[in-house]
mmCIF file of C-alpha atoms and ligand atoms in Angstrom:
data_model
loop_
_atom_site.group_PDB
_atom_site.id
_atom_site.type_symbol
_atom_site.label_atom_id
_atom_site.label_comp_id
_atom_site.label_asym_id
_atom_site.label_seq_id
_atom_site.Cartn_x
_atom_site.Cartn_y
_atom_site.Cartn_z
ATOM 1 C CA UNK A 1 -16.748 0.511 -6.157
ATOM 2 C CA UNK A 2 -14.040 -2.338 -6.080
ATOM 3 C CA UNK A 3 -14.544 -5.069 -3.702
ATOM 4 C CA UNK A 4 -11.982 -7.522 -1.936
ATOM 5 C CA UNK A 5 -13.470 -10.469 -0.658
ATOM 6 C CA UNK A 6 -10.579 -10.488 1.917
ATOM 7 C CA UNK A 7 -11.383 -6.972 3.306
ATOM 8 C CA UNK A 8 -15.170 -8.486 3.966
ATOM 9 C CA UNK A 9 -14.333 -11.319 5.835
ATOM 10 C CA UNK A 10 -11.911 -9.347 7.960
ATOM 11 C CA UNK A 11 -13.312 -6.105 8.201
ATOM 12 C CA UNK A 12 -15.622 -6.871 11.061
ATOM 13 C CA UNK A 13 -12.574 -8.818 13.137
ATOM 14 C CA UNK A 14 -10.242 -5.774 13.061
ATOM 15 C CA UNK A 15 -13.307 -3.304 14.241
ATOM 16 C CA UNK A 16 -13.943 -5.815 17.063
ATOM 17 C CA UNK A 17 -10.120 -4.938 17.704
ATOM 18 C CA UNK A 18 -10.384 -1.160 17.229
ATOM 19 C CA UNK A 19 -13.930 -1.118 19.671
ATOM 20 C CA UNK A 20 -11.363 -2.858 22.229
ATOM 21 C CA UNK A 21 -8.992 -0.313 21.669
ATOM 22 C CA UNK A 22 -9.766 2.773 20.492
ATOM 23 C CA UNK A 23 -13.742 3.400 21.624
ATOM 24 C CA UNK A 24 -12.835 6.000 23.330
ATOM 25 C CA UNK A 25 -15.902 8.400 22.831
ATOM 26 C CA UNK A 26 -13.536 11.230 22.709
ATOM 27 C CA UNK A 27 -12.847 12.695 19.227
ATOM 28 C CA UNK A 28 -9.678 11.399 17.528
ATOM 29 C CA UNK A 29 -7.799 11.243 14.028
ATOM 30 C CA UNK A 30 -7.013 8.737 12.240
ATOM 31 C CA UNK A 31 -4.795 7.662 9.116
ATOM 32 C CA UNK A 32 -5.017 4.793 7.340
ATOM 33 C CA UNK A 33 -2.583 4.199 5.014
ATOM 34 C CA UNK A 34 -3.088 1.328 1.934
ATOM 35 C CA UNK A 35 -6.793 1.725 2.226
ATOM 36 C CA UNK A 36 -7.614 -0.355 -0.854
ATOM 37 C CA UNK A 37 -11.021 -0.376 -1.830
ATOM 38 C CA UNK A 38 -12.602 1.644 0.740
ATOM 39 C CA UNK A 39 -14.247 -1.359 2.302
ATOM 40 C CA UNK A 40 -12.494 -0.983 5.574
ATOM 41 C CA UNK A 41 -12.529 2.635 6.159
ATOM 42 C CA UNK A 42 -16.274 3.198 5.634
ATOM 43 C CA UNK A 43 -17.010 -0.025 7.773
ATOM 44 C CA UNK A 44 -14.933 1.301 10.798
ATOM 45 C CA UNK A 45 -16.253 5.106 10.523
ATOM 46 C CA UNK A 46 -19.793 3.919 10.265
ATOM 47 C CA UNK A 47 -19.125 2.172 13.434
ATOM 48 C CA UNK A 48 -16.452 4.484 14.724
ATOM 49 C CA UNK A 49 -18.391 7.876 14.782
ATOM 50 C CA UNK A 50 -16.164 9.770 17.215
ATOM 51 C CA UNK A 51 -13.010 8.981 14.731
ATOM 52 C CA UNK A 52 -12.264 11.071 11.856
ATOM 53 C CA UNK A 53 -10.789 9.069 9.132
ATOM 54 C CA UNK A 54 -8.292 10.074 6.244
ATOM 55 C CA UNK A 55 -8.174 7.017 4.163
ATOM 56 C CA UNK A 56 -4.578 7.319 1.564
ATOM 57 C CA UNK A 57 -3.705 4.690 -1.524
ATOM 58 C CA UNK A 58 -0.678 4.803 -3.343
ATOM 59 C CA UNK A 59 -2.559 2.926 -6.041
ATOM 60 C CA UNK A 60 -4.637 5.502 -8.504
ATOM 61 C CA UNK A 61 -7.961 3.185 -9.211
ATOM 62 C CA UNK A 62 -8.066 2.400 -5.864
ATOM 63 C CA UNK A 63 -8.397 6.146 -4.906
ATOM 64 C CA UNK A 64 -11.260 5.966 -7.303
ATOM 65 C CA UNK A 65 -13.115 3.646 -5.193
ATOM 66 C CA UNK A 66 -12.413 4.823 -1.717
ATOM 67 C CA UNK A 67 -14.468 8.418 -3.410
ATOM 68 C CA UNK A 68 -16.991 5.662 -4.632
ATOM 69 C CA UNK A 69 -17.421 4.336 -1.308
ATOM 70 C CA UNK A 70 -17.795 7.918 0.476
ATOM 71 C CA UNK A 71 -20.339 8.879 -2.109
ATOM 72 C CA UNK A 72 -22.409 5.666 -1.560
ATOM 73 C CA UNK A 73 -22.066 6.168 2.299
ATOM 74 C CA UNK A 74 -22.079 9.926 2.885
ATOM 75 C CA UNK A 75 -19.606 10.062 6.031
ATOM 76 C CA UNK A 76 -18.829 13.199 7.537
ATOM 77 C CA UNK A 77 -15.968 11.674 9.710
ATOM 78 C CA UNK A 78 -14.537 10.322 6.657
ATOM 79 C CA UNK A 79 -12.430 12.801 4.501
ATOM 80 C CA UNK A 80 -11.536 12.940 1.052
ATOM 81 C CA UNK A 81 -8.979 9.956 -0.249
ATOM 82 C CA UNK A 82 -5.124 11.145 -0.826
ATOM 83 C CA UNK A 83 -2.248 9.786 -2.597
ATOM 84 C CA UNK A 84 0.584 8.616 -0.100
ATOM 85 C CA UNK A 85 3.315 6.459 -0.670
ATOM 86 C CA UNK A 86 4.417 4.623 2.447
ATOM 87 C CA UNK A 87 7.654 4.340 0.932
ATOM 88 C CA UNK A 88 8.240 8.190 1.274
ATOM 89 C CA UNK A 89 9.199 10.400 4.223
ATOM 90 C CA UNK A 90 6.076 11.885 6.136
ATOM 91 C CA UNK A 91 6.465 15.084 4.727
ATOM 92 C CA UNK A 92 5.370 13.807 1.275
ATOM 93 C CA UNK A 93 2.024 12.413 3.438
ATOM 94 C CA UNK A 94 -0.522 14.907 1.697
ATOM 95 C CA UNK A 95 0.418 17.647 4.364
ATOM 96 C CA UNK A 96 0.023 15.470 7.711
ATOM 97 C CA UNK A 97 1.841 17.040 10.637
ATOM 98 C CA UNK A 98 3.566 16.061 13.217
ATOM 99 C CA UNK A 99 1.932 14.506 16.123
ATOM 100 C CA UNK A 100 -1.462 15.241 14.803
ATOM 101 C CA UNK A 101 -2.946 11.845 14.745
ATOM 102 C CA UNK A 102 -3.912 9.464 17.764
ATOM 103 C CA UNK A 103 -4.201 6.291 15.233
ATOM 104 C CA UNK A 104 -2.941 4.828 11.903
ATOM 105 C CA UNK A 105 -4.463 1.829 10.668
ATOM 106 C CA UNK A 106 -2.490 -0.648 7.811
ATOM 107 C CA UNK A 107 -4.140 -3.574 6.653
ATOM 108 C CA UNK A 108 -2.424 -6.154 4.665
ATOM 109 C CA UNK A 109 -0.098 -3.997 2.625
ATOM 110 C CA UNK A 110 3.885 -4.880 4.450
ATOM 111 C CA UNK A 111 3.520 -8.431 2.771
ATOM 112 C CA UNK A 112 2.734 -7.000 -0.607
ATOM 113 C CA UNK A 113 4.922 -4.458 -0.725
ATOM 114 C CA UNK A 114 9.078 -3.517 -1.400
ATOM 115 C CA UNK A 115 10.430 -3.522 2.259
ATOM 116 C CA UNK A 116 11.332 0.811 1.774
ATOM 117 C CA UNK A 117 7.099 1.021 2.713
ATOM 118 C CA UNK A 118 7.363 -0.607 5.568
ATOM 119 C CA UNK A 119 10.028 1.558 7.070
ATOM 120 C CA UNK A 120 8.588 4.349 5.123
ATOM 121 C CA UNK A 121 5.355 3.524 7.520
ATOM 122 C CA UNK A 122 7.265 3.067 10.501
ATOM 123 C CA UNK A 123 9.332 5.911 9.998
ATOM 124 C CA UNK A 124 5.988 7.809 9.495
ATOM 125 C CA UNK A 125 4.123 6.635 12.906
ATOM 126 C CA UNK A 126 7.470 8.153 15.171
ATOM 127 C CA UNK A 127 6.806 11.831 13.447
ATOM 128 C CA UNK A 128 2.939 11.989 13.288
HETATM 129 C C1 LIG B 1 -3.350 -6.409 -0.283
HETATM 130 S S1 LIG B 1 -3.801 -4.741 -0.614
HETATM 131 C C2 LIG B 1 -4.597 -4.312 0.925
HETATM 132 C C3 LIG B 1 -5.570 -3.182 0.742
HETATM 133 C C4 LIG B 1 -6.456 -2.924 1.959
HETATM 134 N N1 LIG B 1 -5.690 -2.384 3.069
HETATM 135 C C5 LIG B 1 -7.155 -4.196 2.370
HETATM 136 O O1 LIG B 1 -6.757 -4.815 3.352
HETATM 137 O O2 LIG B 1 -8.102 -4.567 1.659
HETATM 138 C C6 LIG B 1 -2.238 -3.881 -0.496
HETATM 139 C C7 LIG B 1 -2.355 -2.396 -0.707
HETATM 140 O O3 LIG B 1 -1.088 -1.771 -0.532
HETATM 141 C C8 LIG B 1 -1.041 -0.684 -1.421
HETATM 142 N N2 LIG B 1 0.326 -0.212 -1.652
HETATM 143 C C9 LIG B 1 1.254 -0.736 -2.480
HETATM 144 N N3 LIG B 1 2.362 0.025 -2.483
HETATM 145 C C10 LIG B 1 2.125 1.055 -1.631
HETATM 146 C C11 LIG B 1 2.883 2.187 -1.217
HETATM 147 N N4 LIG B 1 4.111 2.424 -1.698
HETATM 148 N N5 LIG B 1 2.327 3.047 -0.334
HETATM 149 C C12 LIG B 1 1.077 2.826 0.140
HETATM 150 N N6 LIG B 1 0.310 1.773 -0.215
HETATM 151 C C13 LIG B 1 0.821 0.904 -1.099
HETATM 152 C C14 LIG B 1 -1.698 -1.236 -2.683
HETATM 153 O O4 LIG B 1 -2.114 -0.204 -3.552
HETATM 154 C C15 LIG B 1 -2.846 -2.039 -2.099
HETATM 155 O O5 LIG B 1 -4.027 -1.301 -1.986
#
């Protein structure tokens, strides 16, 4: 399990922001694309249990530790980590349709990044 001191100081912040937002109670989908360590995604769904999460990295060792993260945590609302590169059109998302998510989450990865992922991302969020 890799851990970013960044994504612990500001993982509790962006739920606060998500409760405000998203706390729906209803059941909903969510992507989150660039999800790191895993830090983030098991810290919202523990929270978050009416959102199912698909956490994605384009990064192979991080994949690794988003599965080390769901193993230590045992979510059901959070699904198996995918490849996807933000850079590429939607199609090449790991099989995510069209319209078939209410949220996508990004933390901290247009800064870091060659500008194609953030219209890749943008791109992305019109089709699904
Ligand atoms: C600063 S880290 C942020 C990670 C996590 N979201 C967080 O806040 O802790 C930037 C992330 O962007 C990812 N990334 C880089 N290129 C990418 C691409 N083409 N598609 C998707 N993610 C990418 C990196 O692998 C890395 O995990």
């Amino acid at each position: 399990m890799l851990s970013a001191a960044a994504a612990e100081r500001n993982k509790e912040p962006i739920l606060a922001v998500l409760r405000e937002n998203v706390n729906t109670g209803r059941p909903l989908q969510a992507l989150e694309i660039s999800s790191g360590t895993g830090q983030h995604v098991t810290h919202f769904a523990q929270a978050l249990r009416n959102i199912t999460w698909q956490p994605s990295e384009y990064d192979r060792q991080s994949l690794f530790s988003i599965e080390a993260y769901r193993a230590r945590y045992q979510l059901n609302n959070v699904m198996p980590a995918m490849h996807l590169d933000a850079s590429l059109p939607y199609q090449y998302w790991g099989g995510i349709q069209p319209e078939s998510l209410d949220l996508v989450v990004n933390i901290n990865m247009i800064h870091i990044s060659p500008i194609a992922c953030t219209e890749g991302l943008f791109k992305g969020l019109e089709q699904c």
